[in-house]
Tab-separated table of C-alpha atoms in Angstrom:
chain	number	residue	atom	x	y	z
A	23	MET	CA	-13.040	82.659	-7.594
A	24	ASP	CA	-15.370	84.773	-9.685
A	25	ILE	CA	-18.026	82.302	-10.801
A	26	GLY	CA	-18.947	84.638	-13.649
A	27	MET	CA	-15.711	83.667	-15.404
A	28	LEU	CA	-16.925	80.076	-15.744
A	29	LYS	CA	-19.523	78.341	-17.866
A	30	GLN	CA	-21.720	75.999	-15.836
A	31	LYS	CA	-22.138	72.637	-17.582
A	32	SER	CA	-24.065	70.973	-14.749
A	33	GLU	CA	-24.642	71.468	-11.033
A	34	TYR	CA	-21.176	70.098	-10.224
A	35	GLU	CA	-19.212	70.818	-13.408
A	36	TRP	CA	-17.790	74.177	-14.483
A	37	MET	CA	-15.814	75.044	-17.602
A	38	ILE	CA	-13.132	77.593	-18.336
A	39	GLU	CA	-13.528	78.083	-22.058
A	40	PRO	CA	-10.319	78.233	-24.123
A	41	HIS	CA	-8.798	81.685	-24.203
A	42	GLY	CA	-5.361	83.036	-24.940
A	43	GLU	CA	-3.003	80.147	-25.702
A	44	MET	CA	-5.174	77.411	-24.182
A	45	ARG	CA	-5.247	74.314	-26.410
A	46	VAL	CA	-8.176	72.705	-24.586
A	47	PRO	CA	-10.804	73.861	-22.088
A	48	ALA	CA	-10.398	73.488	-18.334
A	49	VAL	CA	-13.014	71.825	-16.138
A	50	ILE	CA	-13.629	72.119	-12.394
A	51	PHE	CA	-15.744	69.479	-10.640
A	52	ALA	CA	-17.238	71.041	-7.505
A	53	SER	CA	-20.300	72.596	-5.925
A	54	ARG	CA	-20.949	76.286	-6.454
A	55	GLU	CA	-19.878	76.981	-2.866
A	56	LEU	CA	-16.553	75.173	-3.292
A	57	VAL	CA	-15.820	76.911	-6.599
A	58	GLU	CA	-16.567	80.331	-5.125
A	59	SER	CA	-14.239	79.607	-2.197
A	60	MET	CA	-11.329	78.605	-4.477
A	61	ASP	CA	-8.485	81.069	-4.879
A	62	HIS	CA	-8.328	82.785	-8.289
A	63	LYS	CA	-4.911	81.134	-8.685
A	64	VAL	CA	-6.740	77.868	-9.406
A	65	PHE	CA	-8.324	79.538	-12.447
A	66	GLU	CA	-4.940	80.885	-13.571
A	67	GLN	CA	-3.003	77.676	-13.001
A	68	LEU	CA	-5.597	75.440	-14.627
A	69	SER	CA	-5.742	77.742	-17.648
A	70	ASN	CA	-1.934	77.636	-17.888
A	71	VAL	CA	-1.893	73.819	-17.763
A	72	ALA	CA	-4.295	73.831	-20.721
A	73	THR	CA	-1.620	75.577	-22.840
A	74	LEU	CA	0.957	72.790	-22.548
A	75	PRO	CA	1.914	70.766	-25.651
A	76	GLY	CA	0.127	67.472	-26.276
A	77	ILE	CA	-2.604	67.942	-23.670
A	78	VAL	CA	-5.788	66.053	-24.537
A	79	GLU	CA	-9.482	66.617	-23.746
A	80	ALA	CA	-9.146	69.174	-20.919
A	81	ALA	CA	-7.240	70.260	-17.836
A	82	PHE	CA	-9.239	69.140	-14.798
A	83	ALA	CA	-9.534	70.238	-11.172
A	84	MET	CA	-11.031	68.135	-8.398
A	85	PRO	CA	-13.421	69.483	-5.715
A	86	ASP	CA	-10.531	69.917	-3.244
A	87	ALA	CA	-8.456	72.039	-5.654
A	88	HIS	CA	-6.306	74.887	-4.373
A	89	TRP	CA	-3.170	76.748	-5.383
A	90	GLY	CA	-0.050	74.626	-5.863
A	91	TYR	CA	3.360	74.768	-7.514
A	92	GLY	CA	2.705	75.121	-11.247
A	93	PHE	CA	-0.275	72.784	-11.385
A	94	PRO	CA	-3.035	73.360	-8.838
A	95	ILE	CA	-3.290	70.779	-6.080
A	96	GLY	CA	-6.173	68.591	-7.210
A	97	GLY	CA	-5.126	68.978	-10.841
A	98	VAL	CA	-5.378	66.261	-13.505
A	99	ALA	CA	-4.034	66.454	-17.052
A	100	ALA	CA	-3.173	63.813	-19.661
A	101	PHE	CA	-0.647	64.159	-22.475
A	102	ASP	CA	-0.178	62.178	-25.673
A	103	PRO	CA	3.474	61.466	-26.540
A	104	ASP	CA	2.494	61.024	-30.201
A	105	GLU	CA	1.380	64.657	-30.238
A	106	GLY	CA	4.469	66.106	-28.567
A	107	GLY	CA	3.061	65.594	-25.091
A	108	ILE	CA	5.095	66.684	-22.097
A	109	ILE	CA	5.845	65.487	-18.602
A	110	SER	CA	6.048	68.057	-15.814
A	111	ALA	CA	7.731	67.679	-12.453
A	112	GLY	CA	5.386	70.395	-11.169
A	113	GLY	CA	2.451	68.331	-12.415
A	114	VAL	CA	3.519	65.464	-10.167
A	115	GLY	CA	4.614	67.432	-7.119
A	116	PHE	CA	7.511	67.329	-4.716
A	117	ASP	CA	6.307	64.448	-2.523
A	118	ILE	CA	6.244	61.944	-5.372
A	119	SER	CA	3.701	59.151	-4.900
A	120	CYS	CA	2.464	60.535	-1.621
A	121	GLY	CA	-0.574	58.398	-0.924
A	122	VAL	CA	-2.841	56.625	1.520
A	123	ARG	CA	-3.357	52.985	2.375
A	124	THR	CA	-6.052	51.572	4.628
A	125	LEU	CA	-5.736	48.377	6.664
A	126	LEU	CA	-8.626	46.366	8.012
A	127	THR	CA	-8.143	45.126	11.582
A	128	GLY	CA	-10.874	42.549	12.220
A	129	LEU	CA	-11.612	44.500	15.425
A	130	ARG	CA	-14.693	46.317	16.630
A	131	ARG	CA	-14.679	49.812	18.085
A	132	ASP	CA	-15.476	48.720	21.658
A	133	ALA	CA	-12.415	46.462	21.816
A	134	VAL	CA	-10.078	49.256	20.741
A	135	GLU	CA	-11.651	51.907	22.988
A	136	LYS	CA	-10.644	49.836	26.034
A	137	VAL	CA	-6.936	50.076	25.181
A	138	LYS	CA	-6.917	53.321	23.190
A	139	GLN	CA	-4.418	55.199	25.348
A	140	GLN	CA	-2.001	52.292	25.439
A	141	LEU	CA	-2.314	51.747	21.693
A	142	ALA	CA	-1.753	55.457	20.979
A	143	ASP	CA	1.402	55.519	23.120
A	144	ARG	CA	2.852	52.414	21.501
A	145	LEU	CA	2.104	53.570	17.957
A	146	PHE	CA	3.734	56.932	18.670
A	147	LYS	CA	6.796	55.190	20.091
A	148	ARG	CA	7.041	52.694	17.207
A	149	ILE	CA	6.237	54.951	14.215
A	150	PRO	CA	8.918	57.626	13.532
A	151	ALA	CA	7.190	60.926	12.720
A	152	GLY	CA	8.057	64.587	12.354
A	153	VAL	CA	10.553	66.788	10.532
A	154	GLY	CA	13.825	64.947	9.959
A	155	SER	CA	12.484	61.723	11.483
A	156	THR	CA	14.638	58.658	10.878
A	157	GLY	CA	13.925	54.950	11.152
A	158	ALA	CA	15.851	51.945	12.371
A	159	LEU	CA	16.611	50.881	8.796
A	160	ARG	CA	19.773	52.233	7.148
A	161	LEU	CA	20.231	51.287	3.499
A	162	SER	CA	23.535	50.660	1.773
A	163	THR	CA	24.043	51.889	-1.792
A	164	GLN	CA	23.128	48.468	-3.177
A	165	GLU	CA	20.078	48.165	-0.924
A	166	MET	CA	18.913	51.647	-1.897
A	167	ASP	CA	19.008	50.803	-5.599
A	168	ALA	CA	17.246	47.492	-4.995
A	169	MET	CA	14.498	49.309	-3.067
A	170	LEU	CA	14.085	51.922	-5.804
A	171	VAL	CA	13.564	49.160	-8.368
A	172	GLY	CA	11.524	46.781	-6.220
A	173	GLY	CA	9.217	49.072	-4.218
A	174	ALA	CA	6.859	47.242	-1.882
A	175	SER	CA	7.947	43.934	-3.459
A	176	TRP	CA	11.447	44.620	-2.153
A	177	ALA	CA	10.025	45.436	1.299
A	178	VAL	CA	8.091	42.153	1.381
A	179	GLU	CA	11.255	40.266	0.423
A	180	GLN	CA	12.957	41.893	3.428
A	181	GLY	CA	10.232	40.543	5.725
A	182	TYR	CA	7.945	43.564	5.855
A	183	GLY	CA	4.507	42.104	5.231
A	184	SER	CA	3.433	39.374	2.849
A	185	SER	CA	3.006	38.881	-0.873
A	186	SER	CA	-0.791	39.034	-0.445
A	187	ASP	CA	-0.389	42.758	0.251
A	188	LEU	CA	0.955	43.407	-3.242
A	189	ALA	CA	-2.285	42.579	-5.062
A	190	ARG	CA	-4.004	45.399	-3.147
A	191	MET	CA	-1.687	48.150	-4.403
A	192	GLU	CA	-1.460	50.209	-7.551
A	193	GLU	CA	1.169	48.697	-9.851
A	194	HIS	CA	1.059	45.617	-7.580
A	195	GLY	CA	3.524	47.415	-5.336
A	196	ARG	CA	6.223	47.936	-7.941
A	197	MET	CA	6.226	50.535	-10.697
A	198	LYS	CA	8.036	49.288	-13.783
A	199	GLY	CA	10.571	51.459	-15.570
A	200	ALA	CA	12.259	52.803	-12.439
A	201	ASP	CA	15.865	53.833	-13.050
A	202	PRO	CA	17.927	54.406	-9.884
A	203	SER	CA	20.803	55.749	-11.989
A	204	GLN	CA	18.682	58.869	-12.629
A	205	VAL	CA	18.300	59.498	-8.881
A	206	SER	CA	21.059	61.787	-7.630
A	207	GLY	CA	23.441	60.895	-4.853
A	208	GLN	CA	21.987	63.726	-2.768
A	209	ALA	CA	18.455	62.311	-3.123
A	210	LYS	CA	19.637	58.865	-2.066
A	211	LEU	CA	21.576	60.329	0.847
A	212	ARG	CA	18.470	62.123	2.100
A	213	GLN	CA	16.537	58.840	2.050
A	214	GLN	CA	19.232	56.672	3.585
A	215	ASP	CA	17.762	56.793	7.107
A	216	GLU	CA	14.148	57.731	6.297
A	217	MET	CA	12.590	54.414	5.283
A	218	GLY	CA	9.690	53.484	7.527
A	219	THR	CA	8.989	57.087	8.624
A	220	LEU	CA	5.902	59.290	8.329
A	221	GLY	CA	7.646	62.615	7.887
A	222	SER	CA	5.849	65.867	8.668
A	223	GLY	CA	3.162	68.169	7.283
A	224	ASN	CA	-0.185	66.523	6.586
A	225	HIS	CA	1.165	62.984	6.930
A	226	TYR	CA	-0.338	60.746	9.570
A	227	LEU	CA	-1.190	57.299	10.843
A	228	GLU	CA	-4.789	57.222	11.989
A	229	VAL	CA	-6.849	54.579	13.771
A	230	GLN	CA	-10.477	55.036	12.674
A	231	HIS	CA	-13.849	53.387	13.034
A	232	VAL	CA	-16.483	53.034	10.332
A	233	SER	CA	-19.213	55.406	11.474
A	234	ARG	CA	-21.501	55.104	8.454
A	235	VAL	CA	-21.972	52.848	5.426
A	236	TYR	CA	-23.522	54.325	2.272
A	237	ASP	CA	-23.349	51.303	-0.050
A	238	ALA	CA	-23.743	48.021	1.819
A	239	ALA	CA	-22.864	45.776	-1.116
A	240	ILE	CA	-19.610	47.524	-1.977
A	241	ALA	CA	-18.733	47.940	1.698
A	242	ALA	CA	-19.094	44.177	2.139
A	243	ALA	CA	-16.838	43.597	-0.882
A	244	PHE	CA	-14.277	45.897	0.731
A	245	GLY	CA	-14.611	44.133	4.121
A	246	LEU	CA	-16.186	47.137	5.869
A	247	ALA	CA	-19.115	47.330	8.288
A	248	GLU	CA	-20.295	49.961	10.753
A	249	GLY	CA	-18.315	49.745	13.988
A	250	ASP	CA	-15.266	48.150	12.361
A	251	VAL	CA	-11.832	49.612	13.131
A	252	VAL	CA	-9.393	50.390	10.344
A	253	VAL	CA	-5.982	52.068	10.125
A	254	SER	CA	-5.011	54.585	7.444
A	255	ILE	CA	-1.414	55.582	6.684
A	256	HIS	CA	-0.669	58.749	4.707
A	257	CYS	CA	2.907	59.442	3.596
A	258	GLY	CA	5.161	59.456	0.539
A	259	SER	CA	8.724	59.348	-0.759
A	260	ARG	CA	10.112	61.715	1.889
A	261	GLY	CA	13.395	63.516	1.178
A	262	LEU	CA	14.188	61.475	-1.915
A	263	GLY	CA	11.052	62.554	-3.760
A	264	HIS	CA	11.483	66.188	-2.774
A	265	GLN	CA	15.077	66.222	-4.009
A	266	ILE	CA	14.115	64.644	-7.339
A	267	GLY	CA	11.323	67.196	-7.798
A	268	SER	CA	13.623	70.128	-7.032
A	269	GLU	CA	16.416	68.953	-9.328
A	270	PHE	CA	14.250	68.138	-12.329
A	271	LEU	CA	12.158	71.307	-12.033
A	272	ARG	CA	15.406	73.257	-12.363
A	273	ASP	CA	16.579	71.189	-15.330
A	274	MET	CA	13.177	71.386	-17.044
A	275	ALA	CA	12.994	75.155	-16.629
A	276	ILE	CA	16.379	75.467	-18.325
A	277	GLY	CA	15.560	72.914	-21.034
A	278	ALA	CA	12.038	74.010	-22.002
A	279	PRO	CA	13.084	76.820	-24.418
A	280	GLN	CA	15.528	74.449	-26.112
A	281	SER	CA	12.572	72.121	-26.797
A	282	GLY	CA	10.515	74.965	-28.222
A	283	ILE	CA	8.195	75.083	-25.206
A	284	ARG	CA	6.975	78.490	-24.074
A	285	LEU	CA	6.049	78.411	-20.410
A	286	PRO	CA	3.299	80.777	-19.215
A	287	ASP	CA	4.672	80.153	-15.719
A	288	ARG	CA	8.196	78.992	-14.892
A	289	GLU	CA	6.700	76.648	-12.283
A	290	LEU	CA	5.142	74.663	-15.163
A	291	ALA	CA	8.640	73.566	-16.199
A	292	CYS	CA	8.355	70.440	-18.340
A	293	ALA	CA	10.014	68.358	-21.053
A	294	PRO	CA	8.729	66.341	-23.999
A	295	ILE	CA	7.941	62.819	-22.787
A	296	ARG	CA	10.166	61.263	-25.421
A	297	SER	CA	13.078	63.653	-24.903
A	298	GLU	CA	16.236	62.627	-23.091
A	299	LEU	CA	15.284	64.818	-20.122
A	300	GLY	CA	11.702	63.553	-20.095
A	301	LEU	CA	12.842	59.925	-20.058
A	302	ARG	CA	15.358	60.636	-17.301
A	303	TYR	CA	12.641	62.192	-15.167
A	304	LEU	CA	10.322	59.242	-15.797
A	305	GLY	CA	13.019	56.850	-14.574
A	306	ALA	CA	13.666	58.915	-11.441
A	307	MET	CA	9.971	59.565	-10.721
A	308	ARG	CA	9.148	55.872	-11.000
A	309	ALA	CA	11.998	55.085	-8.613
A	310	ALA	CA	10.538	57.603	-6.143
A	311	THR	CA	7.121	55.961	-6.555
A	312	ASN	CA	8.689	52.665	-5.529
A	313	CYS	CA	10.310	54.388	-2.571
A	314	ALA	CA	6.908	55.609	-1.374
A	315	LEU	CA	5.349	52.160	-1.818
A	316	ALA	CA	8.202	50.551	0.125
A	317	ASN	CA	7.952	53.213	2.827
A	318	ARG	CA	4.239	52.618	3.376
A	319	GLN	CA	4.843	48.863	3.374
A	320	ILE	CA	7.442	49.128	6.142
A	321	LEU	CA	5.107	51.362	8.163
A	322	THR	CA	2.377	48.760	7.680
A	323	HIS	CA	4.646	46.107	9.161
A	324	LEU	CA	5.427	48.301	12.194
A	325	THR	CA	1.723	49.004	12.660
A	326	ARG	CA	0.844	45.329	12.546
A	327	GLN	CA	3.526	44.556	15.123
A	328	THR	CA	2.167	47.231	17.465
A	329	PHE	CA	-1.428	46.070	17.165
A	330	ALA	CA	-0.339	42.467	17.808
A	331	GLU	CA	1.294	43.553	21.083
A	332	VAL	CA	-1.783	45.406	22.358
A	333	LEU	CA	-4.594	43.534	20.579
A	334	PRO	CA	-3.443	39.988	19.755
A	335	ASP	CA	-6.740	39.183	18.016
A	336	SER	CA	-6.134	41.791	15.317
A	337	LYS	CA	-5.912	40.636	11.717
A	338	MET	CA	-4.682	43.360	9.435
A	339	PRO	CA	-5.055	42.705	5.715
A	340	LEU	CA	-4.578	45.614	3.339
A	341	LEU	CA	-7.744	47.066	1.828
A	342	TYR	CA	-5.927	49.158	-0.777
A	343	ASP	CA	-3.071	51.601	-1.382
A	344	VAL	CA	-3.506	54.625	-3.679
A	345	SER	CA	-1.106	57.408	-4.615
A	346	HIS	CA	-2.048	60.988	-5.358
A	347	ASN	CA	1.135	62.637	-6.710
A	348	THR	CA	1.991	60.696	-9.844
A	349	CYS	CA	2.264	60.538	-13.611
A	350	LYS	CA	1.227	57.170	-15.005
A	351	GLU	CA	1.110	55.730	-18.483
A	352	GLU	CA	-2.451	54.518	-18.998
A	353	VAL	CA	-4.797	53.553	-21.814
A	354	HIS	CA	-7.941	55.677	-22.077
A	355	ARG	CA	-10.693	55.789	-24.671
A	356	LEU	CA	-11.232	59.158	-26.318
A	357	GLY	CA	-14.118	58.994	-28.775
A	358	GLU	CA	-13.749	55.788	-30.782
A	359	LEU	CA	-10.025	55.374	-30.156
A	360	GLU	CA	-7.985	54.007	-27.285
A	361	ARG	CA	-4.888	56.090	-26.657
A	362	ARG	CA	-1.853	55.571	-24.470
A	363	LEU	CA	-1.540	58.703	-22.375
A	364	PHE	CA	0.632	60.023	-19.555
A	365	VAL	CA	-1.826	61.070	-16.850
A	366	HIS	CA	-0.615	63.591	-14.263
A	367	ARG	CA	-2.515	63.492	-10.984
A	368	LYS	CA	-1.290	66.066	-8.477
A	369	GLY	CA	-3.276	65.848	-5.291
A	370	ALA	CA	-5.722	63.615	-7.135
A	371	THR	CA	-6.459	59.910	-6.805
A	372	ARG	CA	-6.796	57.293	-9.518
A	373	ALA	CA	-10.346	55.923	-9.459
A	374	PHE	CA	-10.758	53.013	-11.886
A	375	GLY	CA	-14.312	51.795	-12.258
A	376	PRO	CA	-15.806	48.275	-12.276
A	377	GLY	CA	-14.284	45.857	-14.748
A	378	HIS	CA	-11.005	47.694	-15.203
A	379	PRO	CA	-8.301	45.131	-16.080
A	380	ASP	CA	-5.753	46.591	-13.646
A	381	LEU	CA	-7.926	45.885	-10.596
A	382	PRO	CA	-7.796	42.718	-8.461
A	383	PRO	CA	-10.598	40.234	-9.278
A	384	GLU	CA	-12.327	40.901	-5.957
A	385	PHE	CA	-12.934	44.523	-7.041
A	386	ALA	CA	-14.139	43.662	-10.546
A	387	THR	CA	-17.759	44.533	-9.824
A	388	SER	CA	-17.247	47.210	-7.164
A	389	GLY	CA	-14.534	49.322	-8.753
A	390	GLN	CA	-11.316	50.514	-7.135
A	391	PRO	CA	-11.287	51.586	-3.489
A	392	VAL	CA	-10.666	55.339	-3.396
A	393	ILE	CA	-9.330	56.606	-0.067
A	394	ILE	CA	-10.054	60.234	0.848
A	395	GLY	CA	-8.181	61.418	3.922
A	396	GLY	CA	-9.451	63.963	6.414
A	397	SER	CA	-7.400	66.048	8.839
A	398	MET	CA	-7.135	64.890	12.460
A	399	GLY	CA	-10.584	65.689	13.808
A	400	THR	CA	-12.502	65.338	10.543
A	401	PHE	CA	-14.017	62.360	8.774
A	402	SER	CA	-12.206	60.346	6.119
A	403	TYR	CA	-13.995	58.421	3.388
A	404	ILE	CA	-13.771	55.253	1.364
A	405	LEU	CA	-15.248	55.633	-2.115
A	406	ALA	CA	-15.348	53.378	-5.174
A	407	GLY	CA	-14.326	54.321	-8.694
A	408	ALA	CA	-17.346	55.096	-10.840
A	409	GLY	CA	-16.051	54.231	-14.314
A	410	GLY	CA	-18.682	53.593	-16.947
A	411	VAL	CA	-19.003	54.947	-20.454
A	412	ASP	CA	-18.757	58.537	-19.252
A	413	GLU	CA	-15.325	58.229	-17.668
A	414	ARG	CA	-14.597	61.471	-15.846
A	415	ALA	CA	-11.185	63.149	-15.762
A	416	PHE	CA	-9.344	60.004	-16.882
A	417	SER	CA	-10.792	58.010	-13.942
A	418	SER	CA	-9.675	60.422	-11.235
A	419	ALA	CA	-11.129	61.690	-7.968
A	420	CYS	CA	-10.199	64.054	-5.144
A	421	HIS	CA	-7.597	63.020	-2.548
A	422	GLY	CA	-8.639	64.872	0.599
A	423	ALA	CA	-10.314	68.015	1.847
A	424	GLY	CA	-7.826	70.473	0.353
A	425	ARG	CA	-6.371	73.380	2.298
A	426	ALA	CA	-8.585	76.398	2.960
A	427	MET	CA	-5.766	78.476	4.499
A	428	SER	CA	-1.991	78.466	4.378
A	429	ARG	CA	0.104	76.879	7.099
A	430	HIS	CA	1.306	80.338	8.193
A	431	THR	CA	-2.279	81.552	8.552
A	432	ALA	CA	-3.225	78.415	10.483
A	433	MET	CA	-0.267	78.953	12.815
A	434	ARG	CA	-1.508	82.453	13.624
A	435	GLN	CA	-5.076	81.313	14.202
A	436	PHE	CA	-4.694	78.000	16.057
A	437	HIS	CA	-2.591	76.707	18.949
A	438	GLY	CA	-1.363	73.118	18.948
A	439	ARG	CA	-1.862	72.398	22.651
A	440	GLU	CA	-5.404	73.783	22.595
A	441	MET	CA	-6.160	71.715	19.496
A	442	VAL	CA	-4.922	68.507	21.153
A	443	ASP	CA	-7.068	69.201	24.234
A	444	GLU	CA	-10.123	70.055	22.145
A	445	LEU	CA	-9.863	66.836	20.152
A	446	ALA	CA	-9.237	64.804	23.326
A	447	ALA	CA	-12.543	66.117	24.663
A	448	ARG	CA	-14.152	64.585	21.566
A	449	GLY	CA	-12.457	61.236	22.243
A	450	ILE	CA	-9.714	61.662	19.610
A	451	ILE	CA	-6.152	61.108	20.837
A	452	ILE	CA	-3.446	63.099	19.063
A	453	ARG	CA	0.210	62.119	19.317
A	454	SER	CA	2.696	64.437	17.633
A	455	ALA	CA	6.309	65.478	18.038
A	456	SER	CA	5.376	69.067	17.119
A	457	MET	CA	2.616	71.266	18.502
A	458	ARG	CA	3.399	73.643	15.635
A	459	GLY	CA	2.629	70.843	13.204
A	460	VAL	CA	-0.701	70.225	14.937
A	461	ALA	CA	-1.626	73.901	14.594
A	462	GLU	CA	-0.683	73.948	10.908
A	463	GLU	CA	-2.911	70.935	10.289
A	464	ALA	CA	-5.903	72.082	12.324
A	465	PRO	CA	-9.167	70.733	10.891
A	466	LEU	CA	-10.483	74.244	10.189
A	467	ALA	CA	-7.416	74.948	8.033
A	468	TYR	CA	-9.018	72.611	5.484
A	469	LYS	CA	-12.163	72.683	3.404
A	470	ASP	CA	-15.203	70.724	4.530
A	471	VAL	CA	-14.296	67.172	3.515
A	472	ASN	CA	-17.977	66.189	3.591
A	473	GLU	CA	-18.807	68.770	0.921
A	474	VAL	CA	-15.758	67.801	-1.129
A	475	VAL	CA	-16.738	64.128	-1.137
A	476	GLU	CA	-20.371	64.942	-1.867
A	477	SER	CA	-19.210	66.966	-4.879
A	478	ALA	CA	-17.019	64.100	-6.083
A	479	GLU	CA	-19.998	61.741	-5.973
A	480	ARG	CA	-22.475	64.181	-7.533
A	481	ALA	CA	-19.991	64.916	-10.325
A	482	GLY	CA	-19.742	61.192	-11.119
A	483	LEU	CA	-16.075	60.845	-10.143
A	484	ALA	CA	-16.609	58.152	-7.489
A	485	ARG	CA	-19.310	56.673	-5.247
A	486	LYS	CA	-19.458	56.985	-1.455
A	487	VAL	CA	-19.021	53.676	0.349
A	488	ALA	CA	-18.153	54.408	3.984
A	489	MET	CA	-17.332	57.242	6.376
A	490	LEU	CA	-14.441	56.855	8.827
A	491	GLU	CA	-14.194	58.692	12.142
A	492	PRO	CA	-10.806	59.208	13.888
A	493	MET	CA	-9.932	57.592	17.207
A	494	ILE	CA	-6.127	57.986	17.319
A	495	CYS	CA	-3.958	60.146	15.099
A	496	VAL	CA	-0.153	60.011	15.042
A	497	LYS	CA	0.899	63.205	13.261
A	498	GLY	CA	4.108	64.066	11.479
């Protein structure tokens, strides 16, 4: 990106001043190096988002931003329904409520190293992963609808985990307002056999150890110490979410002119929040969010079972579960007024600060755990929401490293088998059903997650708490 097109507000904050039909400015939070490495499409897409009806304050991009469908990945934008605000399927993404959860294990690194190969084999056997992967659970029509309404609460009722897990999730594991009747039969059919599966792409289950602590007090509140082993699970709503995204993007593209909305890019297809189409999408999107929460809860149960077989001393409470492809109705203060807004976060993580009423009491002083995933051989991070008077980007942060090259480019440059061997030499075990998938997700296909996280902290989006280093990675 041509840095000369931006106005620098601070070392880690850059503004695209309103031009053309932009209603508000656009803001990128990143280091100079990260901004310069971003594709010019981020500039174009962020500027286009800023033209949409009812947008408030600014269109934001996180340090990991890169080109996406309509909205850039790493994009954040909030809309006020009282000002004709819209909801956009492209602003949520296809893998609705894709997210990460991290489990504590109560184990130290040395104990896991002794059985690492055995644990990797059992996790790979137990956790369905890859394109078209299916689980042991097959839902009837009635069970599907109950899952779409109940989310992780439904999964707990079926015996997958315990009620104590629910307090450590956004929406307490169940997003209200879900409407299964707005989810098509095709979407439900695609999900019928996919509950409790990782899927493909950048999804993973990773066993990690805490290699560094940055904030001892918050780390202690989160239950983290150097040498501890944790497990992170990254996945979403699978085929159901993708089908919902595809169907509503089509309907919104057709319906936008009828609502008087001029789209600078067809991929920004949207509908007024309070329109019939907007409300239908909200009901379907919230159902898909519950699907993702239930899916991660079932995978958590399978992970706990596997650890118990190999390491009976493991105790695996949930640290937290965060989504990064969502639109949520939230209250935010703008100036002297509190306003109820619909906040789109596409490839961005909610990051509520200390004292936020939606957080569990144990995080009242620390702020929300923010989980930033790496890619196989790279570090992951646990951060804490910064909050404060100067709330940044509607309490949002980055969600990962962000791609630096396309999957096709990565396929031409890297070879899956060589990547597995290279990581094994570093003590990282990779288990995957697809060597092509490993090549597509090679660590060098992504930006430097360390620089991304440093930018997030320096920009005031979140505070570094701990660095996680991979030991085992089960890839989709």
